[in-house]
Coordinates of N, CA and C in Angstrom, one line a residue:
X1 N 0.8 -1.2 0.0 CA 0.0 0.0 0.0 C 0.8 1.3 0.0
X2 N 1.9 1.0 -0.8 CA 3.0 2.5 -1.0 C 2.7 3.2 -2.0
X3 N 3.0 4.5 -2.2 CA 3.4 5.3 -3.3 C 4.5 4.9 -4.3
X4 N 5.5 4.1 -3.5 CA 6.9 3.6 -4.7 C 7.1 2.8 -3.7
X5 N 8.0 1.6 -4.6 CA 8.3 0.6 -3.9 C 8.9 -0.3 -4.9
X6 N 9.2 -2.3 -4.3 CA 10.1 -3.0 -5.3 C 9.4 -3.7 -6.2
X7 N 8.2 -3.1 -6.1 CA 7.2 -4.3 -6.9 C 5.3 -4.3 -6.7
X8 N 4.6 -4.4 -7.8 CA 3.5 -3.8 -8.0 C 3.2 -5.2 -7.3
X9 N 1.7 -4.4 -6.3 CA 0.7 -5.3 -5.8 C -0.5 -5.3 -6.5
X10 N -0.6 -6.5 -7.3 CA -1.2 -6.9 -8.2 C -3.0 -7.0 -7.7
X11 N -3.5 -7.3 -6.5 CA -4.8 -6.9 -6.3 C -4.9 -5.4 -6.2
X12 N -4.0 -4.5 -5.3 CA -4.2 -3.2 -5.6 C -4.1 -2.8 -7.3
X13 N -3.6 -3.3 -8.2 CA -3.7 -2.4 -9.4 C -5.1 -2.6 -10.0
X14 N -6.0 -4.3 -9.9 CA -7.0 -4.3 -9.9 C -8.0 -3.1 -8.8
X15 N -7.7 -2.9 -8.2 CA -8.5 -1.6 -7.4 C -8.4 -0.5 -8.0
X16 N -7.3 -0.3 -8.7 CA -6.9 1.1 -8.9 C -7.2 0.7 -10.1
X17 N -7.5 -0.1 -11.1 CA -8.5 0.1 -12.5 C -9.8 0.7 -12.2
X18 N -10.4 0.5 -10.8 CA -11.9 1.0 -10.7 C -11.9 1.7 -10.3
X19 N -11.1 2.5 -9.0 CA -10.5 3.8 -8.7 C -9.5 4.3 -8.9
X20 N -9.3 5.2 -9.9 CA -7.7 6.0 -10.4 C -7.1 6.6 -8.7
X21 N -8.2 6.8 -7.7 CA -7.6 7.4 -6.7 C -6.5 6.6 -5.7
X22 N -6.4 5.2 -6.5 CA -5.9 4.4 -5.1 C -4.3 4.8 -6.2
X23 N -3.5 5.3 -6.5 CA -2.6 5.1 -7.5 C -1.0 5.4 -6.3
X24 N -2.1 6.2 -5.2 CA -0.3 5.9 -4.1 C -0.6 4.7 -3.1
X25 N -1.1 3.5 -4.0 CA -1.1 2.3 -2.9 C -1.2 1.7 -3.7
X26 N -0.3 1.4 -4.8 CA 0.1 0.3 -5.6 C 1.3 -0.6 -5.8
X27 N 2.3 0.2 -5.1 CA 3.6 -0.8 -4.9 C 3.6 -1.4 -3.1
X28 N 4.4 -2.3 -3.3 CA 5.1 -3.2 -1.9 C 6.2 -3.1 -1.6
X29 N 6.5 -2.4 -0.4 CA 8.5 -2.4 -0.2 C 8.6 -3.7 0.7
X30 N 9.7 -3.9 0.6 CA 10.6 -4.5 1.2 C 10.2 -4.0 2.9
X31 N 10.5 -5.1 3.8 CA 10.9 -4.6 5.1 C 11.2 -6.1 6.0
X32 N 11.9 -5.7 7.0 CA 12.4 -6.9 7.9 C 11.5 -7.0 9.0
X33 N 11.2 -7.7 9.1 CA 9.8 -8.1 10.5 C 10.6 -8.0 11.8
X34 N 10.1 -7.6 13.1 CA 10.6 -7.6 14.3 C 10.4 -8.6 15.0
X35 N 10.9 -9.6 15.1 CA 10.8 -11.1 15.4 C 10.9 -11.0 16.8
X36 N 9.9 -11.5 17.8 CA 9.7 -11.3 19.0 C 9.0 -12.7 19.3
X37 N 10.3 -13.4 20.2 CA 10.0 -15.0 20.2 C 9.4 -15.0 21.8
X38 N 8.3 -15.6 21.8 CA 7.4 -15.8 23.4 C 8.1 -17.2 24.0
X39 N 8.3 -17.0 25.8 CA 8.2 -18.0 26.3 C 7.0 -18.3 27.3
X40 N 6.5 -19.2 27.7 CA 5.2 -19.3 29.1 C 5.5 -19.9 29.7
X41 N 5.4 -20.1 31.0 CA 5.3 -20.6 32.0 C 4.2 -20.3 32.8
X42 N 3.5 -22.1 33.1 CA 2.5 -21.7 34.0 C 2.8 -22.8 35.6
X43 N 2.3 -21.8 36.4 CA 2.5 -22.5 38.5 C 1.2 -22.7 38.4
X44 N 0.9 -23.7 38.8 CA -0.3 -24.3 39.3 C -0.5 -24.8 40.8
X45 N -1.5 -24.3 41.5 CA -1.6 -24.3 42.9 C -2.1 -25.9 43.3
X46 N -1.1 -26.7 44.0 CA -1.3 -27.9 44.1 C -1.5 -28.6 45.6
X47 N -1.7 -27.2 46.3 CA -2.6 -27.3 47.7 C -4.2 -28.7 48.1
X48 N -4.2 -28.9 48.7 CA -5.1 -29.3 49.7 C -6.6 -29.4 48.8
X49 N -6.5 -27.8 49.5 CA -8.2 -26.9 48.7 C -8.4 -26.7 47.4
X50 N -7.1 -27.4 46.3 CA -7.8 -27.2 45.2 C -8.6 -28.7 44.9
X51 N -8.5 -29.4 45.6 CA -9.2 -30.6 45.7 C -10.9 -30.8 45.7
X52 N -11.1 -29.4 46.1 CA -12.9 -29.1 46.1 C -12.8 -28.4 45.2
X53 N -14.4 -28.3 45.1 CA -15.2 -28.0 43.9 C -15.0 -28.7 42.5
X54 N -14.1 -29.4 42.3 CA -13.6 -29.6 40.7 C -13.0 -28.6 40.6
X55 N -12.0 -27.8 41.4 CA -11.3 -26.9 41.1 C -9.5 -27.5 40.2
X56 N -9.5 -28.6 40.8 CA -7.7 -29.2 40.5 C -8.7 -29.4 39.1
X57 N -9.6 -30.2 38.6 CA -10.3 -30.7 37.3 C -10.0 -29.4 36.5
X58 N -10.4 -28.7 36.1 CA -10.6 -27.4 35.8 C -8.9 -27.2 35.3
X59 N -8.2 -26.9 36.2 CA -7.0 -26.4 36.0 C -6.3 -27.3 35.2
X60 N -6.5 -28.7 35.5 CA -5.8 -29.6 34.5 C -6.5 -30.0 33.3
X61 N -8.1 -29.4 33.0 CA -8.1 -29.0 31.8 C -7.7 -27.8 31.1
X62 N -7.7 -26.8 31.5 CA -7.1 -25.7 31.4 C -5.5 -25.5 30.9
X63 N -4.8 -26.4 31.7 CA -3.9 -26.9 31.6 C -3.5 -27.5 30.0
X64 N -4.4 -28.2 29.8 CA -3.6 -29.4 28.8 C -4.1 -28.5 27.5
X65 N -5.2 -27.7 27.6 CA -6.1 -26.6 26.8 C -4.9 -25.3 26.1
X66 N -3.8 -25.2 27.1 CA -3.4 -24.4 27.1 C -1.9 -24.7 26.3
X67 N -1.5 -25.9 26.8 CA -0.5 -26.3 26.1 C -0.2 -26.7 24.7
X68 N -1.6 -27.2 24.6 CA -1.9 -27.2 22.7 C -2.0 -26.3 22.2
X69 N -2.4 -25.1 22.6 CA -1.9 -24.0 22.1 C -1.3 -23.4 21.6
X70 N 0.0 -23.4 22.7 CA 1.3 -23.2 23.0 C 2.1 -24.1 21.9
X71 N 1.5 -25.5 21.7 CA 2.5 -26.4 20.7 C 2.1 -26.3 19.8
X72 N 0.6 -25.8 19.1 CA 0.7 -25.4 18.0 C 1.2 -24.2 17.2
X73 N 1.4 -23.5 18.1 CA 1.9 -22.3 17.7 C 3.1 -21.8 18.0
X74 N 4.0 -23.1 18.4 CA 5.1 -23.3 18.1 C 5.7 -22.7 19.4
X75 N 5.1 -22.2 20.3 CA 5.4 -21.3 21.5 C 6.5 -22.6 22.9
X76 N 7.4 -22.4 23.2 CA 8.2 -23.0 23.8 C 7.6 -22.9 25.7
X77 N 7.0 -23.8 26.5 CA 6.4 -23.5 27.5 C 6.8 -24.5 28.6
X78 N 6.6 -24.5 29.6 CA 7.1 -25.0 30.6 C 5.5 -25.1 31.7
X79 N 5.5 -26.4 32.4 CA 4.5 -26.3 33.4 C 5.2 -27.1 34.7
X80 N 4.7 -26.2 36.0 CA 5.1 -26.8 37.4 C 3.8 -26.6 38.3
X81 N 3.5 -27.5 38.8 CA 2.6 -27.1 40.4 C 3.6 -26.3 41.5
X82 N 3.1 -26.1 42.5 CA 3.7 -25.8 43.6 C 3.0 -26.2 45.3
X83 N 3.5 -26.9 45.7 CA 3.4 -26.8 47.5 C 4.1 -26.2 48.3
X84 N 5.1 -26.8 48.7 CA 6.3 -26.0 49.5 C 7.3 -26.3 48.9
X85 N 7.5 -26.7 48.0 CA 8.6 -26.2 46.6 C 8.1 -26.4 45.4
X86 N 8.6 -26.4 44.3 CA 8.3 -26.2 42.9 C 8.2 -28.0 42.6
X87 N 7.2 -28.0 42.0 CA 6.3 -29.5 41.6 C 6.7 -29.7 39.9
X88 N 7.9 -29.9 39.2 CA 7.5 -29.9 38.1 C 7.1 -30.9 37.3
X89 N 6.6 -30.5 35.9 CA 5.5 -31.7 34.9 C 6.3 -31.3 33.7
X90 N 6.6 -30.2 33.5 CA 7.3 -30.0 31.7 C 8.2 -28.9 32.1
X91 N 9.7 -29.1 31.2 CA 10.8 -28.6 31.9 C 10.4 -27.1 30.5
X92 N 11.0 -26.3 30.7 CA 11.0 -25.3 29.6 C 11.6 -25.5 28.0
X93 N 10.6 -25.4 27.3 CA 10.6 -26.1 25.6 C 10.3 -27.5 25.3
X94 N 9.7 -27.9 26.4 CA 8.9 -29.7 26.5 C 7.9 -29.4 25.6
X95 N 7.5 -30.7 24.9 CA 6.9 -30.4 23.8 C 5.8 -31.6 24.5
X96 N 4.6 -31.0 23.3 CA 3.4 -31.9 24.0 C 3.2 -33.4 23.1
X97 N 3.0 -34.5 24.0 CA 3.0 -35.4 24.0 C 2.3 -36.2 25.0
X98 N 1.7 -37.6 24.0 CA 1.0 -38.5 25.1 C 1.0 -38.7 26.8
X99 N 3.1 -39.1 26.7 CA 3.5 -39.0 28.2 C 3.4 -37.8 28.8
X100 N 3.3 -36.8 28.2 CA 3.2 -35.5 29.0 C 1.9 -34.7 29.7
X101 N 0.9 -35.2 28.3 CA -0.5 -35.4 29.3 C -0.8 -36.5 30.1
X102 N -0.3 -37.6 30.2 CA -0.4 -39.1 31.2 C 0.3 -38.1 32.5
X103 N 1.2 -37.1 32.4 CA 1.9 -37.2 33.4 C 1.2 -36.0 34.2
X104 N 0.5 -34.8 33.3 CA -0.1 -33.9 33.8 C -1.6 -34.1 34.7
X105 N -2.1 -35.3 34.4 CA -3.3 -36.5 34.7 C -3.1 -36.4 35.8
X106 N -1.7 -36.4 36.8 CA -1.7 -36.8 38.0 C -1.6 -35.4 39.0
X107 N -2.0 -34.5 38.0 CA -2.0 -33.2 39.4 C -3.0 -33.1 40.4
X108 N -4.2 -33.6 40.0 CA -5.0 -33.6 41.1 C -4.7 -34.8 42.0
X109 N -4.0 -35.9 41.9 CA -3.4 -36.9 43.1 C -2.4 -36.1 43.5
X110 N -1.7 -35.2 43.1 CA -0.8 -34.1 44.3 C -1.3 -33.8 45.7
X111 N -2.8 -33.2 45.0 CA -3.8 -32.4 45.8 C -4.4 -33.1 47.2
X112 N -3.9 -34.4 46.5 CA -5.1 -35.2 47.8 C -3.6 -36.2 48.5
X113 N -2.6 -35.6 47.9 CA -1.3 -36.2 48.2 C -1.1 -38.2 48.6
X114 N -1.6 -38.4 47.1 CA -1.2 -39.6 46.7 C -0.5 -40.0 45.1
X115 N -0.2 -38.6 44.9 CA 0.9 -39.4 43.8 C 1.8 -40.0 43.6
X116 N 2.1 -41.4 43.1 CA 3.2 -42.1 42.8 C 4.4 -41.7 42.9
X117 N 5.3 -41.1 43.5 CA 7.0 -40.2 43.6 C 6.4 -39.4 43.6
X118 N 5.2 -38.0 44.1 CA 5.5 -37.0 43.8 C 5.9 -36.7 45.0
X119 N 5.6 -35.2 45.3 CA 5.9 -34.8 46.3 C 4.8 -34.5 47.4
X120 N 3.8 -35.0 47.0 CA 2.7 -34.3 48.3 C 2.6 -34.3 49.8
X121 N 2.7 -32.8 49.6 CA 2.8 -32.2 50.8 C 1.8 -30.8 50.2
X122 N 1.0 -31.2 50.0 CA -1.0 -30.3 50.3 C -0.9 -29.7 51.3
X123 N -0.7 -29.8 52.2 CA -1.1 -29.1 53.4 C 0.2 -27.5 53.3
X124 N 0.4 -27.2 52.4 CA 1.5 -26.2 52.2 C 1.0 -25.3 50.7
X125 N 1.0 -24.3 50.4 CA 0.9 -23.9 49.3 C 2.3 -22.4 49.5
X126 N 3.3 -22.7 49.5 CA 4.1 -21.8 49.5 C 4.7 -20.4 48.6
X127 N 4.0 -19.6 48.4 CA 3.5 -19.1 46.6 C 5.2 -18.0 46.1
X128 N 5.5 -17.5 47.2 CA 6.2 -16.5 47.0 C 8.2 -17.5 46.3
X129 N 8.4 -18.3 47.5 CA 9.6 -19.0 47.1 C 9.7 -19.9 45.0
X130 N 8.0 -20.7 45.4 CA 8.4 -21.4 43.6 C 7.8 -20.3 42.9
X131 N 7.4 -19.1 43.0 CA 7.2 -18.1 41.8 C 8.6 -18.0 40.8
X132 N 9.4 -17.3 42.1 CA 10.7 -17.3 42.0 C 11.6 -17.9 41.3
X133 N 11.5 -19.4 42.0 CA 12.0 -20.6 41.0 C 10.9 -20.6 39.6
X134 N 10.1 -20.3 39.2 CA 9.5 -20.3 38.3 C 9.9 -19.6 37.0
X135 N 10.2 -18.1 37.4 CA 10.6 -17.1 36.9 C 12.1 -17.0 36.3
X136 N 12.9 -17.6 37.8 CA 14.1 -17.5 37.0 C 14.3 -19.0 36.2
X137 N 13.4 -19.9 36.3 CA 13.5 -21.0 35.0 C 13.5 -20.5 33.8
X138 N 12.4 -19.8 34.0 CA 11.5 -19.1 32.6 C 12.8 -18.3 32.2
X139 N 13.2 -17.3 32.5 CA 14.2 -16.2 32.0 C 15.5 -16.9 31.6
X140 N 15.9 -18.1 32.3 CA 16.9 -18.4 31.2 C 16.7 -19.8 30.0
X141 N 15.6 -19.5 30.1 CA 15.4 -20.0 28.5 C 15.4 -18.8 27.6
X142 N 15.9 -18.8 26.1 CA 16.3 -17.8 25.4 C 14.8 -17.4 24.5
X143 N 14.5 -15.9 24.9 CA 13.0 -15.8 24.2 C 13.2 -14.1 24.5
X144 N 12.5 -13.5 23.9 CA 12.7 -11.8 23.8 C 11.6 -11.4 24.7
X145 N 10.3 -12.3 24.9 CA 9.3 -12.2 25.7 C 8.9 -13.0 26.6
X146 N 8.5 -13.0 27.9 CA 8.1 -14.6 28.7 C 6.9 -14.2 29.4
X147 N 5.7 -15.0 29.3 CA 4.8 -14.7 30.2 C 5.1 -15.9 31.4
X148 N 4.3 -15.7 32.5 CA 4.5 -16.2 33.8 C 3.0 -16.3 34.4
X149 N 2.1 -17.5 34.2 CA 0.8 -17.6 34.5 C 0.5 -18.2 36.2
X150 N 0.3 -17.6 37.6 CA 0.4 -18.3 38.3 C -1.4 -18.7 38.7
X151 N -1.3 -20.0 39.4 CA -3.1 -20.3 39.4 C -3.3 -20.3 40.8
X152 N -4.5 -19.8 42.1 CA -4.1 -20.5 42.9 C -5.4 -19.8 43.6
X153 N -5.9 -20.9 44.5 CA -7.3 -20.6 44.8 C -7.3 -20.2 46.8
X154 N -6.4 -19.5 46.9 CA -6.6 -18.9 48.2 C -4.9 -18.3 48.9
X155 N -5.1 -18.2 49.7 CA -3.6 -17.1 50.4 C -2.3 -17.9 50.3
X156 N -1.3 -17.5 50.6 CA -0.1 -18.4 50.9 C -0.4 -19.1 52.4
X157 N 0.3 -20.3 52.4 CA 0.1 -21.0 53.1 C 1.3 -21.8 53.6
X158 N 2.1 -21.8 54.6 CA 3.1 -22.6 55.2 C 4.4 -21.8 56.2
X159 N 5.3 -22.1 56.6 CA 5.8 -21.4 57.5 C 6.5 -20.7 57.3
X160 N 7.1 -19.5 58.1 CA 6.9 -18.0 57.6 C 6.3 -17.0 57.3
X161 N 6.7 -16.1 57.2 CA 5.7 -14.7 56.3 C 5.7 -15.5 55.3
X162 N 4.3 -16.0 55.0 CA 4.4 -16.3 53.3 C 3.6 -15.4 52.5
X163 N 3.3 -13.9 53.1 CA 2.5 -13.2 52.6 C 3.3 -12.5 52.2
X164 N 3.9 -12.1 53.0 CA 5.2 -10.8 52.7 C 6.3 -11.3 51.6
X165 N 6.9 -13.0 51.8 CA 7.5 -13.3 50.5 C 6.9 -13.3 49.2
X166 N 5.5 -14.0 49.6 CA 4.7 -13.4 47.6 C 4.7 -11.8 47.1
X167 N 4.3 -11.5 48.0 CA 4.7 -9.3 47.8 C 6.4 -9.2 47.4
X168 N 6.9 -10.1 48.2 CA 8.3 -9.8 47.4 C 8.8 -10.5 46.3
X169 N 8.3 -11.4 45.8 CA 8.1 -12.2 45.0 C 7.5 -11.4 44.1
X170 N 6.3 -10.8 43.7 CA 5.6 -10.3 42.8 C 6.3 -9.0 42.2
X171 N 6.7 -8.7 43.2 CA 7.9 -6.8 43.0 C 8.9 -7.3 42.5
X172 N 10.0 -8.1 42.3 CA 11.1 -9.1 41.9 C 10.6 -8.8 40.4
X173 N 9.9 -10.1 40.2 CA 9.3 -10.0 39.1 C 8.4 -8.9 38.3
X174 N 8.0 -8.6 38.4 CA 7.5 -7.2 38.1 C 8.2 -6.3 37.5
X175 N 9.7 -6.4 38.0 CA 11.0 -5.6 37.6 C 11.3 -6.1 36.6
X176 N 11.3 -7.1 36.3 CA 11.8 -7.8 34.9 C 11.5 -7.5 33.7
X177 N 12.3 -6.5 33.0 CA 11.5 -6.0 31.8 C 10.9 -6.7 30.9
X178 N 11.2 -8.0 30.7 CA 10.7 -8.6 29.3 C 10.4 -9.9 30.0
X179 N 9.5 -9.7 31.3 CA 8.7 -11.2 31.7 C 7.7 -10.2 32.3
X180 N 6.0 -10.8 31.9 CA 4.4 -10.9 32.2 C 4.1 -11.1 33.5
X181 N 4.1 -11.0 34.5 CA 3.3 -12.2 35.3 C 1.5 -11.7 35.5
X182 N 0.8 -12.6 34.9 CA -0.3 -12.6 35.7 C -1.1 -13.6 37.0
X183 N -1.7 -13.5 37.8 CA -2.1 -14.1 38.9 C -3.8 -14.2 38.7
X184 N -4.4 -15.8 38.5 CA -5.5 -16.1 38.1 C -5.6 -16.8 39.9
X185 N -7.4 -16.3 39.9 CA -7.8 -17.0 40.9 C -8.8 -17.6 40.9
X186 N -8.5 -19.3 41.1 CA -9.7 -19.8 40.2 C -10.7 -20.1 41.4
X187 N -12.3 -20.1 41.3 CA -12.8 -20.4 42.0 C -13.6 -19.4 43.1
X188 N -14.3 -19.1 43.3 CA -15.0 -17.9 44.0 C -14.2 -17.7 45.2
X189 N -14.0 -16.4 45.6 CA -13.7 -16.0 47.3 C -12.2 -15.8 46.8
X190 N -11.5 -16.0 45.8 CA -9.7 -15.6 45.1 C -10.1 -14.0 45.0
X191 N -10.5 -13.4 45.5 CA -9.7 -11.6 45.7 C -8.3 -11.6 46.3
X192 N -8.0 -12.3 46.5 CA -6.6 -12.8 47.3 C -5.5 -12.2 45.8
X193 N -6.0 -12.2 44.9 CA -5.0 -12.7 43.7 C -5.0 -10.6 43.5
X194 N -5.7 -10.2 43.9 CA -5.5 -8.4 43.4 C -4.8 -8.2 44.2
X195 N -5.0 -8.6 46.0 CA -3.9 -8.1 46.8 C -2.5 -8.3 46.3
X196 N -1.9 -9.1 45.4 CA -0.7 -9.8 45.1 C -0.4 -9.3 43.6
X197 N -0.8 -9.3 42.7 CA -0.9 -9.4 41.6 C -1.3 -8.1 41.0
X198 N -0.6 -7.3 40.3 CA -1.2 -5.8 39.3 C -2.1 -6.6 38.8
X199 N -1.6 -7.2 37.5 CA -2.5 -8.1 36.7 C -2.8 -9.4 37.5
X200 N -4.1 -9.5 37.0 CA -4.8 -10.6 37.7 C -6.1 -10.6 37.0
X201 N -6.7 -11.8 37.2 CA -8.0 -12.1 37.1 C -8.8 -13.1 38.1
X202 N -9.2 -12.5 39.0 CA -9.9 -12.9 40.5 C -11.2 -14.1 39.8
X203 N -11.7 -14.4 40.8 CA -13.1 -15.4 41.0 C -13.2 -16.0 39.8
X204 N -12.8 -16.6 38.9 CA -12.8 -17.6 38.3 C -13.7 -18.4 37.8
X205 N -14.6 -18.7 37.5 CA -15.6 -20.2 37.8 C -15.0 -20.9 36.7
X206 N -15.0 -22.4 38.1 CA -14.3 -23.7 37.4 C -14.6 -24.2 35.9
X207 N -16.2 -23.8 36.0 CA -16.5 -24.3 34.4 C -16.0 -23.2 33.3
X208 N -15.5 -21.8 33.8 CA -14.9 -20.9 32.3 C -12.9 -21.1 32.9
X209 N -12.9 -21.4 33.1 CA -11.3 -21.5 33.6 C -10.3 -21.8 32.6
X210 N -10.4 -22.8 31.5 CA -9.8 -23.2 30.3 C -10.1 -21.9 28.9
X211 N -11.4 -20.9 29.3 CA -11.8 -20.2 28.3 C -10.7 -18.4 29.1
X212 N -10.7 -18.4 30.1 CA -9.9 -17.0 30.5 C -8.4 -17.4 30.3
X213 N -7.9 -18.3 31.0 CA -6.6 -18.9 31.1 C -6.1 -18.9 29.0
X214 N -7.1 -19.2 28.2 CA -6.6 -19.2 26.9 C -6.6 -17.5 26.5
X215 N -7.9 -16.4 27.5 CA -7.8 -15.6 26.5 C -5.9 -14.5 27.3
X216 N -5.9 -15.0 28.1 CA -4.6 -14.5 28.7 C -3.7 -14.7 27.6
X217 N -3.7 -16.0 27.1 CA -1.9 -16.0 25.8 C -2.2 -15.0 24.9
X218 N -4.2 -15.0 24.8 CA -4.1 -14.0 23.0 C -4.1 -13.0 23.3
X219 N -4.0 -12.3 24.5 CA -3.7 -11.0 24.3 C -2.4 -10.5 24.6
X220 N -1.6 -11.9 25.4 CA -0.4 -11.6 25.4 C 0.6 -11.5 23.9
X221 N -0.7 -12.7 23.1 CA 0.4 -12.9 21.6 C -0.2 -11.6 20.9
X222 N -1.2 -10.7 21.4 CA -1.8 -9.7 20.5 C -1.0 -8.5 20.7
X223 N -0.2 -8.4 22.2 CA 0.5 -7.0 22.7 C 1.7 -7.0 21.7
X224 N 2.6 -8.4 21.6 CA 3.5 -8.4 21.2 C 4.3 -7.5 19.8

């Protein structure tokens, strides 16, 4: 749509047979695209209380919703739960696969802390320490943008300030110029996620969970 350029755009000259006025939007230049490669990461809250409502369900559709996404669109992503340390399912640039949804299957046995080798320990949701570990996974994988999705259906939970480490946890990151974090709270009574979180999206319901959690990547792949 230029005035001059390396080469006539052949549906605009068809336009400009029917309007002589389109005649400075007939050539096409040249130009180099700003290639701006995304990474994601999503923490999933693998506490106790995501065990009700069909809330763990939800997430691990959401979950696997999210990662097809991500692999079709070529996007390089990483997924971890968290209790009182970082729970991981796919290391950063794991690609989607049979075993990787067989293995994502068992996050709600976290919850009720019967999974096979994992780690369950439910009774902890420690949010501020595996953010951290989350983030700095994320950042040194090589990507010009990284979002950071955390999920979690109520306060920090375990010993220490764990309130004051997610505040510091959230400011940390926050600083990082070219990493996202937003903070989803799934499940009614998550206002917990505004106190923590600039970006956020509070109260949740379990049955739209897989539809907000998706519209989060398009507007992240829309800003870009």
């Amino acid at each position: 749509g230029h005035a001059s350029g390396h080469r006539l755009d052949m549906r605009e000259v068809i336009r400009f047979e029917a309007d002589p006025r389109r005649h400075d939007r007939l050539w096409c230049r040249r130009n180099i695209p700003n290639r701006r490669e995304l990474a994601v990461s999503l923490l999933v809250d693998l506490s106790g209380s995501m065990s009700s409502n069909g809330k763990i369900q939800a997430a691990f559709a959401g979950t696997v919703l999210l990662v097809e996404m991500l692999h079709r669109l070529k996007v390089p992503f990483a997924v971890n739960g968290f209790q009182d340390k970082l729970v991981p399912f796919c290391e950063p640039g794991g690609v989607l696969t049979p075993e990787l949804i067989d293995k994502l299957s068992w996050m709600p046995a976290e919850t009720n802390g019967c999974r096979p080798g994992g780690n369950n320990n439910a009774g902890i949701n420690d949010d501020g320490p595996c953010l951290l570990a989350a983030a700095e996974q994320l950042s040194a994988f090589p990507a010009t943008h990284r979002l950071l999705i955390c999920v979690s259906d109520g306060e920090p939970a375990g010993p220490g300030d764990c309130k004051r480490n997610l505040r510091q946890a959230v400011s940390t990151i926050s600083s990082h110029p070219a990493m996202a974090l937003v903070g989803l709270g799934l499940g009614n009574g998550t206002d917990h996620v505004s106190k923590y979180y600039p970006r956020h999206i509070a109260n949740v319901p379990e049955n739209q969970f897989a539809d907000r959690i998706g519209r989060v990547l398009i507007e992240t792949l829309m800003a870009l």
